[in-house]
Amino acid sequence: MHALVGENGAGKSTLANVAFGGLHPDAGTIERTGTIGLVHQHFELAERLRVWENVLLGREPCRFWTIDREQAHARVRELATRHGLEVDPDAAVETLPVAVRQRVELLRELERDPTVLLLDEPTATLAPAETEALFTTLTQLAERGIAILIITHKLADVVRFTQRVTVMRAGRIVARMETAQTTLDEIAHAMVGGDLPQVAARTATTPAPYLSFQDLEVRSGEIVGIAGVEGNGQTALFDAIAQIVPDAGIIPQDRQREALVLGWSIADNVALGRQRTRYRRGIVFDRKTARSDAISIIERFDVRPRSVDAPIGTLSGGNQQKIVVGRALEGRPRFVLAYQPTRGIDIGAAAIVQSRLIEARNAGCAILLISFDLDEIFVLADRIAVMYSGRLGPLFPRDSIDRARIGALMTGAT
Amino acid sequence: MSGELLALFTLTLVKATPLIYAALGGVVGERAGVVNIGLEGMLAGGAFTAVAVSYKTGSAPLAALAGVACGAALGFLLGVAATRWRVDQIVAGTGLNLLALGGAAYALVLVFGRPGASFAVPALGLRGEATLIALALVAALVIDRVLAVTSWGLHVRAAGENPRALDIAGIDPLRIRVQALVLGGALAGLGGVFLSIGELDLYSDGMTAGRGFIALAAVIFGRWTPLGATGAALFFGFFAALQFTLQQSGIPSELMQALPYLAALAALAGFAGRARAPAADGIPYARE
Amino acid sequence: MTGRWRAAGLAAAIVAGVGSIAMLAAGANPIDGFAQLFGGALGDVDELAETLVQTTALLFPALGVAIAFRAGLFNIGAEGQLVMGGLAAGSIGAVLTLPGYVSIPLLLMAGALAGGGWGAFAGFLRARFAANEVITTLMLNVVATLFASYLVGGPLKSPAATASETAILPHASWLPELVRDTRLTLALPIALLVALGLRYLLDRTVFGYELRAVGEAPKAARRAGIAPGRIAIAALGLSGAIAGMGGATIVLGILHRFNVALSPGYGFIAIAVALVGNCDPIAIVAAAFAFGILQNGALAMQAGAGVPRDIVAVVEGLVIFVLAGRQYLTRTVAQ
């Protein structure tokens, strides 16, 4: 089992795409023996089709033109049993939880008997126990002679489960290591190309109740983290709270669709959300104020390029996210609602985003953070609750609970 | 009384048949992920081609085949535009309508030497008309099964739900979409054939009268299923038939003519939100 | 850049090529046909004036279609909105005896209100019932025509008229001519003002900002507190109002009465015009002029070269295909 690690934008996915055959290399050659199976980060499944239809798509057993449904079922069952990936062949994919969908995608690739299996960030949305189960399966596959390549930025998984590591930075391979002979810190160092950026320190605050929603209480001067596996009602929670607190600073989950108008300039994007209050003069849109606010965000967050007129779609993910977070914090809101604020951005940008959030908390802002990433929860949150199956568990102060317990709660333990 | 009822029933079938063909064409396209605004043009293309070929050859069956072929060709054009050329589907369909309706009007002058309407040409006759009506209902059943149990049907549904998944499986979703539109165009073309040489024996400008658009409403009302869309087409056909039955009642004829459209509007408003379109319906797919 | 120009050239060649083949099919010499087309559209002042009349008639609905497009909505119903606007102006105008400076603005507003209401209704169906506006506006076209035909065939029919139309409007309510003895009236500068106003609305106002946000990033707009339903009603209402005002200018400036046949499909051709103009109000003015040439020149071509004027619809349909596919053309040419 081989891990390909590197920051967002280091070129891992590009390399994978070239290897998989979707992209053509500009230079150099790819040597391949056998076939490659690719498990996507965001699964490529037809959600309203059944499991067996997805697994066998393009290879469905036919009698004349009609599909032999019984044979199809049998094939999927056999495949599932052989690899220990239990799944109901007749279930519609849209009814399945994330971890099971991943099994479906995995089965689809295994059906083709790959010699190499490539998994792109397979644990990004899994609970710790599900991660464990996935790696057990992958280890078995590796023992059967399938080469496994995992693209990830979760170094703890790399150290625990893989045999070899390749590190990429800025489009180049910068290190090749045997996992047994290296450490997490050494890998991280190679990945960033120096020391890890520091996140701002938290200062003592005097929390006072700001918002309470059912059993959830968020106080000013603290960050409450909601941990949980994707698809357990976090989006509904986010929407409900966004509705209750209309003047909150909002950092939505899907940066490109929910937060930004990609064809617009940075300045016009900065105004989005307060176009009727701060950026309105009569019926006219006050672009001047938007531009000056954009300039100050660009300064505070070190956004590149430093031009308020640049179309925001041309910025890197990290720089786009800086604008989203900067906009949410602009005007010192009393409450900020953040959903996966550092998803898919590089470590430098993530450190800036996390630092600004902590600074806002230090200054007395109440922050509710929803994240699937336990690391992020433990970096940012003062108190933590777990969301499972649409329900929110009790709040624990960060120091009174460990990751293993949180991980167990994420998969429904009581 | 029962005679009147029977007449209403028969007329409902007659009025529904072109709608059924067009709506089935729409269903196949949308299940593959392409919204077909061009159904109106395909109806007109099929209707005119049939009349022109019948006029030139004197053979109504040959003319019917030619009408189907014209619909399929228009479906191919729309399919290629909406997939390979990546023209917006609604825009391409609107363009196709102008092209086909304008082309029919233009060719009408060339073939018959006068604008507006053709001469009477050899038609399919009563028996042919009845056959096409029965065939429409059969087609609905066949297409329902094709989508449900055949390999091609699975590929069509996958292209409409997540074309990338199909692409990963090694099947070109764009090719499937084009094939679906060719079949859809052929069906709509047959609907046009019914209009011109099934129900009548001539072509006149504007004879499709928005049926392609009603068929689109039937697709949605029928929840993107062949049988549902056929039911919806029969429902709209009933209102179209009612117009003739109630002609003597003193209700303004324009109101009666508007009935199917008003029914379609009401149906859309009442039912649109309750069913979901295929997930990738109307969304162009770009291969990497 | 050169790729883009070459693609534009290729697009023009495709359109001209297919047009030529169609002319040959009609037994006409294409060179002669095109000469007739451009000569007939631009040959002298009267012909240029008539081309501008067609330009104006297309400009109103095209601006309407464009504003809906910018909000991410397909208004295929400009034709019906045009009819409703013309109907309102014609039926009220026939009984209104006031000085022109009062009645003309009043009737234009009536047309805008009627067309706007027709468009806003589709917006309402979308906002309230999630009914797809493409199909509802298509349906409403037919309903509008039938409704108008009922009114002028019965209740509003002029006793003096033989056709289904309203009585002739009092002279005071006619739009003043710009060029003597042509049909070119004040409608053209009004349309140009509307184009300028739309440009300002889109680029400078909060409403335009919200409308564009909904059009380009509906989810982000919703997160920003913009109600998509409200924008749908407003955008389709405004879209219909502009088309409706266009219908009123045809009644006040050209027909001087309402007749069901006031539009030979301007509302559909307007979609092509809006696309060619990239939905930018100023560029649409130029696009409308190009289509005005086609519309008007086709008549001369029919008379002079014997090519049926329906060829214009074919060419216009083709223009939509080729222009909407221009990115593909650009890419292909570049390779």
PDB file of N, CA and C in Angstrom, chain B residues 162-196:
ATOM      1  N   ASN B 162     -26.197  10.360 -13.995  1.00  0.00           N
ATOM      2  CA  ASN B 162     -24.808  10.780 -13.803  1.00  0.00           C
ATOM      3  C   ASN B 162     -23.969  10.317 -14.983  1.00  0.00           C
ATOM      4  N   PRO B 163     -23.855  11.169 -16.001  1.00  0.00           N
ATOM      5  CA  PRO B 163     -23.143  10.768 -17.215  1.00  0.00           C
ATOM      6  C   PRO B 163     -21.694  10.375 -16.941  1.00  0.00           C
ATOM      7  N   ARG B 164     -21.104  10.973 -15.906  1.00  0.00           N
ATOM      8  CA  ARG B 164     -19.698  10.631 -15.649  1.00  0.00           C
ATOM      9  C   ARG B 164     -19.580   9.159 -15.246  1.00  0.00           C
ATOM     10  N   ALA B 165     -20.554   8.670 -14.467  1.00  0.00           N
ATOM     11  CA  ALA B 165     -20.512   7.270 -14.054  1.00  0.00           C
ATOM     12  C   ALA B 165     -20.516   6.371 -15.291  1.00  0.00           C
ATOM     13  N   LEU B 166     -21.283   6.766 -16.289  1.00  0.00           N
ATOM     14  CA  LEU B 166     -21.350   5.995 -17.526  1.00  0.00           C
ATOM     15  C   LEU B 166     -20.019   6.074 -18.273  1.00  0.00           C
ATOM     16  N   ASP B 167     -19.451   7.265 -18.264  1.00  0.00           N
ATOM     17  CA  ASP B 167     -18.174   7.483 -18.926  1.00  0.00           C
ATOM     18  C   ASP B 167     -17.104   6.602 -18.293  1.00  0.00           C
ATOM     19  N   ILE B 168     -17.096   6.556 -16.950  1.00  0.00           N
ATOM     20  CA  ILE B 168     -16.130   5.731 -16.232  1.00  0.00           C
ATOM     21  C   ILE B 168     -16.297   4.267 -16.606  1.00  0.00           C
ATOM     22  N   ALA B 169     -17.567   3.878 -16.852  1.00  0.00           N
ATOM     23  CA  ALA B 169     -17.835   2.491 -17.208  1.00  0.00           C
ATOM     24  C   ALA B 169     -17.431   2.189 -18.653  1.00  0.00           C
ATOM     25  N   GLY B 170     -16.887   3.190 -19.329  1.00  0.00           N
ATOM     26  CA  GLY B 170     -16.369   2.952 -20.670  1.00  0.00           C
ATOM     27  C   GLY B 170     -17.387   3.163 -21.778  1.00  0.00           C
ATOM     28  N   ILE B 171     -18.518   3.812 -21.449  1.00  0.00           N
ATOM     29  CA  ILE B 171     -19.524   4.072 -22.477  1.00  0.00           C
ATOM     30  C   ILE B 171     -19.647   5.576 -22.639  1.00  0.00           C
ATOM     31  N   ASP B 172     -19.618   6.034 -23.868  1.00  0.00           N
ATOM     32  CA  ASP B 172     -19.664   7.469 -24.132  1.00  0.00           C
ATOM     33  C   ASP B 172     -21.087   7.991 -23.893  1.00  0.00           C
ATOM     34  N   PRO B 173     -21.285   8.795 -22.836  1.00  0.00           N
ATOM     35  CA  PRO B 173     -22.645   9.257 -22.544  1.00  0.00           C
ATOM     36  C   PRO B 173     -23.196  10.166 -23.646  1.00  0.00           C
ATOM     37  N   LEU B 174     -22.293  10.851 -24.348  1.00  0.00           N
ATOM     38  CA  LEU B 174     -22.763  11.743 -25.406  1.00  0.00           C
ATOM     39  C   LEU B 174     -23.385  10.922 -26.537  1.00  0.00           C
ATOM     40  N   ARG B 175     -22.763   9.773 -26.818  1.00  0.00           N
ATOM     41  CA  ARG B 175     -23.304   8.908 -27.865  1.00  0.00           C
ATOM     42  C   ARG B 175     -24.695   8.405 -27.467  1.00  0.00           C
ATOM     43  N   ILE B 176     -24.835   8.026 -26.194  1.00  0.00           N
ATOM     44  CA  ILE B 176     -26.135   7.551 -25.718  1.00  0.00           C
ATOM     45  C   ILE B 176     -27.173   8.672 -25.828  1.00  0.00           C
ATOM     46  N   ARG B 177     -26.758   9.886 -25.483  1.00  0.00           N
ATOM     47  CA  ARG B 177     -27.691  11.008 -25.557  1.00  0.00           C
ATOM     48  C   ARG B 177     -28.126  11.264 -26.995  1.00  0.00           C
ATOM     49  N   VAL B 178     -27.181  11.199 -27.922  1.00  0.00           N
ATOM     50  CA  VAL B 178     -27.539  11.403 -29.328  1.00  0.00           C
ATOM     51  C   VAL B 178     -28.501  10.306 -29.787  1.00  0.00           C
ATOM     52  N   GLN B 179     -28.180   9.051 -29.409  1.00  0.00           N
ATOM     53  CA  GLN B 179     -29.069   7.942 -29.798  1.00  0.00           C
ATOM     54  C   GLN B 179     -30.474   8.159 -29.249  1.00  0.00           C
ATOM     55  N   ALA B 180     -30.553   8.595 -27.994  1.00  0.00           N
ATOM     56  CA  ALA B 180     -31.867   8.820 -27.383  1.00  0.00           C
ATOM     57  C   ALA B 180     -32.624   9.912 -28.137  1.00  0.00           C
ATOM     58  N   LEU B 181     -31.899  10.944 -28.570  1.00  0.00           N
ATOM     59  CA  LEU B 181     -32.577  12.019 -29.287  1.00  0.00           C
ATOM     60  C   LEU B 181     -32.994  11.597 -30.687  1.00  0.00           C
ATOM     61  N   VAL B 182     -32.219  10.721 -31.297  1.00  0.00           N
ATOM     62  CA  VAL B 182     -32.624  10.206 -32.612  1.00  0.00           C
ATOM     63  C   VAL B 182     -33.918   9.415 -32.462  1.00  0.00           C
ATOM     64  N   LEU B 183     -33.968   8.548 -31.448  1.00  0.00           N
ATOM     65  CA  LEU B 183     -35.199   7.792 -31.218  1.00  0.00           C
ATOM     66  C   LEU B 183     -36.348   8.757 -30.891  1.00  0.00           C
ATOM     67  N   GLY B 184     -36.063   9.742 -30.027  1.00  0.00           N
ATOM     68  CA  GLY B 184     -37.095  10.721 -29.669  1.00  0.00           C
ATOM     69  C   GLY B 184     -37.585  11.476 -30.887  1.00  0.00           C
ATOM     70  N   GLY B 185     -36.645  11.865 -31.759  1.00  0.00           N
ATOM     71  CA  GLY B 185     -37.016  12.582 -32.970  1.00  0.00           C
ATOM     72  C   GLY B 185     -37.867  11.722 -33.890  1.00  0.00           C
ATOM     73  N   ALA B 186     -37.499  10.433 -33.997  1.00  0.00           N
ATOM     74  CA  ALA B 186     -38.276   9.529 -34.848  1.00  0.00           C
ATOM     75  C   ALA B 186     -39.711   9.423 -34.332  1.00  0.00           C
ATOM     76  N   LEU B 187     -39.848   9.315 -33.003  1.00  0.00           N
ATOM     77  CA  LEU B 187     -41.189   9.221 -32.418  1.00  0.00           C
ATOM     78  C   LEU B 187     -41.983  10.499 -32.684  1.00  0.00           C
ATOM     79  N   ALA B 188     -41.343  11.663 -32.453  1.00  0.00           N
ATOM     80  CA  ALA B 188     -42.038  12.922 -32.710  1.00  0.00           C
ATOM     81  C   ALA B 188     -42.373  13.043 -34.188  1.00  0.00           C
ATOM     82  N   GLY B 189     -41.450  12.579 -35.043  1.00  0.00           N
ATOM     83  CA  GLY B 189     -41.713  12.617 -36.481  1.00  0.00           C
ATOM     84  C   GLY B 189     -42.952  11.803 -36.835  1.00  0.00           C
ATOM     85  N   LEU B 190     -43.095  10.654 -36.175  1.00  0.00           N
ATOM     86  CA  LEU B 190     -44.270   9.821 -36.422  1.00  0.00           C
ATOM     87  C   LEU B 190     -45.537  10.546 -35.949  1.00  0.00           C
ATOM     88  N   GLY B 191     -45.404  11.281 -34.840  1.00  0.00           N
ATOM     89  CA  GLY B 191     -46.519  12.112 -34.388  1.00  0.00           C
ATOM     90  C   GLY B 191     -46.918  13.111 -35.460  1.00  0.00           C
ATOM     91  N   GLY B 192     -45.903  13.694 -36.118  1.00  0.00           N
ATOM     92  CA  GLY B 192     -46.178  14.633 -37.200  1.00  0.00           C
ATOM     93  C   GLY B 192     -46.850  13.953 -38.379  1.00  0.00           C
ATOM     94  N   VAL B 193     -46.386  12.744 -38.690  1.00  0.00           N
ATOM     95  CA  VAL B 193     -46.997  11.966 -39.777  1.00  0.00           C
ATOM     96  C   VAL B 193     -48.484  11.774 -39.489  1.00  0.00           C
ATOM     97  N   PHE B 194     -48.793  11.441 -38.250  1.00  0.00           N
ATOM     98  CA  PHE B 194     -50.195  11.234 -37.879  1.00  0.00           C
ATOM     99  C   PHE B 194     -51.010  12.504 -38.103  1.00  0.00           C
ATOM    100  N   LEU B 195     -50.415  13.649 -37.713  1.00  0.00           N
ATOM    101  CA  LEU B 195     -51.123  14.922 -37.877  1.00  0.00           C
ATOM    102  C   LEU B 195     -51.464  15.201 -39.329  1.00  0.00           C
ATOM    103  N   SER B 196     -50.475  14.984 -40.225  1.00  0.00           N
ATOM    104  CA  SER B 196     -50.676  15.440 -41.603  1.00  0.00           C
ATOM    105  C   SER B 196     -51.354  14.377 -42.470  1.00  0.00           C
TER     106      SER B 196
END
